[in-house]
Short mmCIF file of C-alpha atoms in Angstrom, two decimals:
data_model
loop_
_atom_site.label_atom_id
_atom_site.label_comp_id
_atom_site.label_asym_id
_atom_site.label_seq_id
_atom_site.Cartn_x
_atom_site.Cartn_y
_atom_site.Cartn_z
CA SER J 1 36.05 83.82 13.09
CA TRP J 2 35.86 80.13 14.09
CA CYS J 3 39.19 79.13 12.57
CA LEU J 4 41.64 80.74 14.96
CA PRO J 5 40.04 79.58 18.25
CA ILE J 6 39.68 76.04 16.94
CA LEU J 7 43.28 75.89 15.68
CA ILE J 8 44.63 77.22 18.97
CA GLY J 9 42.36 74.85 20.89
CA LEU J 10 43.72 71.92 18.88
CA ARG J 11 47.28 73.06 19.51
CA ASP J 12 46.62 73.34 23.25
CA ILE J 13 45.00 69.91 23.41
CA ALA J 14 48.01 68.44 21.58
CA LYS J 15 50.49 69.56 24.25
CA CYS J 16 52.51 66.62 25.47
CA ASP J 17 51.86 65.20 28.91
CA GLU J 18 54.25 63.15 31.02
CA HIS J 19 51.74 60.28 31.04
CA ASP J 20 51.55 60.07 27.23
CA SER J 21 52.97 57.04 25.47
CA VAL J 22 55.88 57.39 23.07
CA ILE J 23 53.55 57.02 20.08
CA LEU J 24 51.06 59.58 21.39
CA THR J 25 53.87 62.03 22.18
CA GLY J 26 55.15 61.70 18.61
CA ILE J 27 51.67 62.30 17.17
CA LYS J 28 51.13 65.34 19.40
CA LYS J 29 54.53 66.83 18.50
CA LYS J 30 53.87 66.33 14.78
CA LEU J 31 50.39 67.84 15.04
CA THR J 32 51.67 70.85 16.98
CA HIS J 33 54.52 71.35 14.50
CA GLN J 34 52.18 71.16 11.50
CA LEU J 35 49.64 73.56 13.04
CA ASN J 36 52.33 76.11 13.85
CA GLU J 37 54.02 75.71 10.46
CA ARG J 38 50.87 75.89 8.35
CA PHE J 39 48.98 78.57 10.26
CA GLN J 40 51.87 80.43 11.96
CA LEU J 41 50.05 80.42 15.30
CA ASP J 42 53.16 81.53 17.19
CA GLU J 43 53.54 84.63 15.02
CA LEU J 44 50.01 86.05 15.12
CA LYS J 45 49.78 89.81 15.26
CA VAL J 46 47.03 91.43 17.31
CA ASN J 47 45.94 93.56 14.37
CA SER J 48 45.63 90.55 12.04
CA CYS J 49 42.32 89.96 10.33
CA ALA J 50 41.95 86.57 12.07
CA ILE J 51 42.21 88.01 15.59
CA LEU J 52 40.07 91.05 14.82
CA SER J 53 37.27 88.94 13.31
CA THR J 54 37.41 86.54 16.24
CA ALA J 55 37.31 89.41 18.75
CA LEU J 56 34.25 90.91 17.04
CA ASP J 57 32.37 87.63 17.02
CA PRO J 58 30.18 87.56 20.17
CA ARG J 59 30.75 83.81 20.54
CA PHE J 60 34.45 84.43 21.21
CA ARG J 61 34.56 87.32 23.67
CA LYS J 62 36.99 85.34 25.83
CA LEU J 63 40.08 85.20 23.58
CA ALA J 64 41.82 83.12 26.23
CA PHE J 65 44.80 82.58 23.95
CA LEU J 66 45.86 86.25 24.19
CA THR J 67 48.15 87.58 26.89
CA SER J 68 47.04 90.58 28.97
CA GLN J 69 49.30 92.84 26.93
CA GLN J 70 47.88 91.53 23.64
CA TRP J 71 44.34 91.89 25.00
CA ASP J 72 44.99 95.54 25.95
CA GLU J 73 46.49 96.25 22.51
CA LEU J 74 43.53 94.58 20.78
CA HIS J 75 41.06 96.54 22.89
CA GLU J 76 42.83 99.78 21.98
CA ILE J 77 42.76 98.91 18.26
CA LEU J 78 39.04 98.08 18.37
CA VAL J 79 38.16 101.23 20.33
CA ASP J 80 40.16 103.36 17.87
CA LYS J 81 38.39 101.74 14.91
CA ALA J 82 34.98 102.19 16.55
CA ASN J 83 35.70 105.82 17.43
CA SER J 84 36.76 106.53 13.87
CA LYS J 85 33.39 105.21 12.64
CA CYS J 86 31.13 106.98 15.14
CA SER J 87 31.31 109.84 17.59
CA SER J 88 30.30 107.90 20.72
CA SER J 89 31.34 104.38 21.66
CA SER J 90 29.39 101.92 23.80
CA LEU J 91 32.15 99.29 23.89
CA ASP J 92 32.89 99.87 27.59
CA LYS J 93 29.99 97.68 28.77
CA PRO J 94 29.79 94.45 26.77
CA LEU J 95 26.58 92.47 27.27
CA VAL J 96 27.62 88.91 28.02
CA LYS J 97 25.33 86.41 29.76
CA LYS J 98 26.83 83.76 31.98
CA LYS J 99 25.93 80.31 30.72
CA LYS J 100 26.74 76.68 31.28
CA LYS J 101 30.17 75.65 29.98
CA SER J 102 29.78 73.83 26.66
CA MET J 103 32.16 71.43 24.99
CA LEU J 104 33.19 74.25 22.64
CA ASP J 105 34.06 76.43 25.66
CA ARG J 106 36.19 73.64 27.08
CA LEU J 107 37.97 73.26 23.73
CA LEU J 108 38.61 76.98 23.28
CA GLY J 109 39.74 77.75 26.82
CA GLU J 110 38.69 79.51 29.99
CA ASP J 111 37.53 83.10 30.23
CA ARG J 112 40.58 85.37 30.30
CA LYS J 113 39.20 87.61 33.06
CA SER J 114 38.42 84.74 35.46
CA LYS J 115 42.09 83.75 35.75
#
C-alpha cells in the first residue's frame, strides 16, 4: 500500500519548474518518464489492486492523487465490496484524527477534501 503514494509523490516532486536549471529539468523529465513508463502511473484504474490496497490502508485515507470522479468511483467499489461481505456497513463515518503534518504527508500530498 506504500508503493503507489510514494511513486506518485516522487512524480509530483519531479515536475519541472521555471526556475530549474537545464540539467535539473533534464533529470526531472527523465525521472518522470521512467516512473510513468515502468509503473504506468498515468493509466491506473480505480479498481486496480494498488489503489484498492492504498485506499484500505488507514495511513492513506487522503488519496490526493485521485480526481473527484475517481474518488467517487472508488468509494462505490469499496462500499459494494463491503456490502457483499456483511449486511450492514459502517463505512459512512471514517474515524480519522487530525494530526500535525509530517514529512510523509508533505510528500504524498494534501487532503483531498480540504481543497
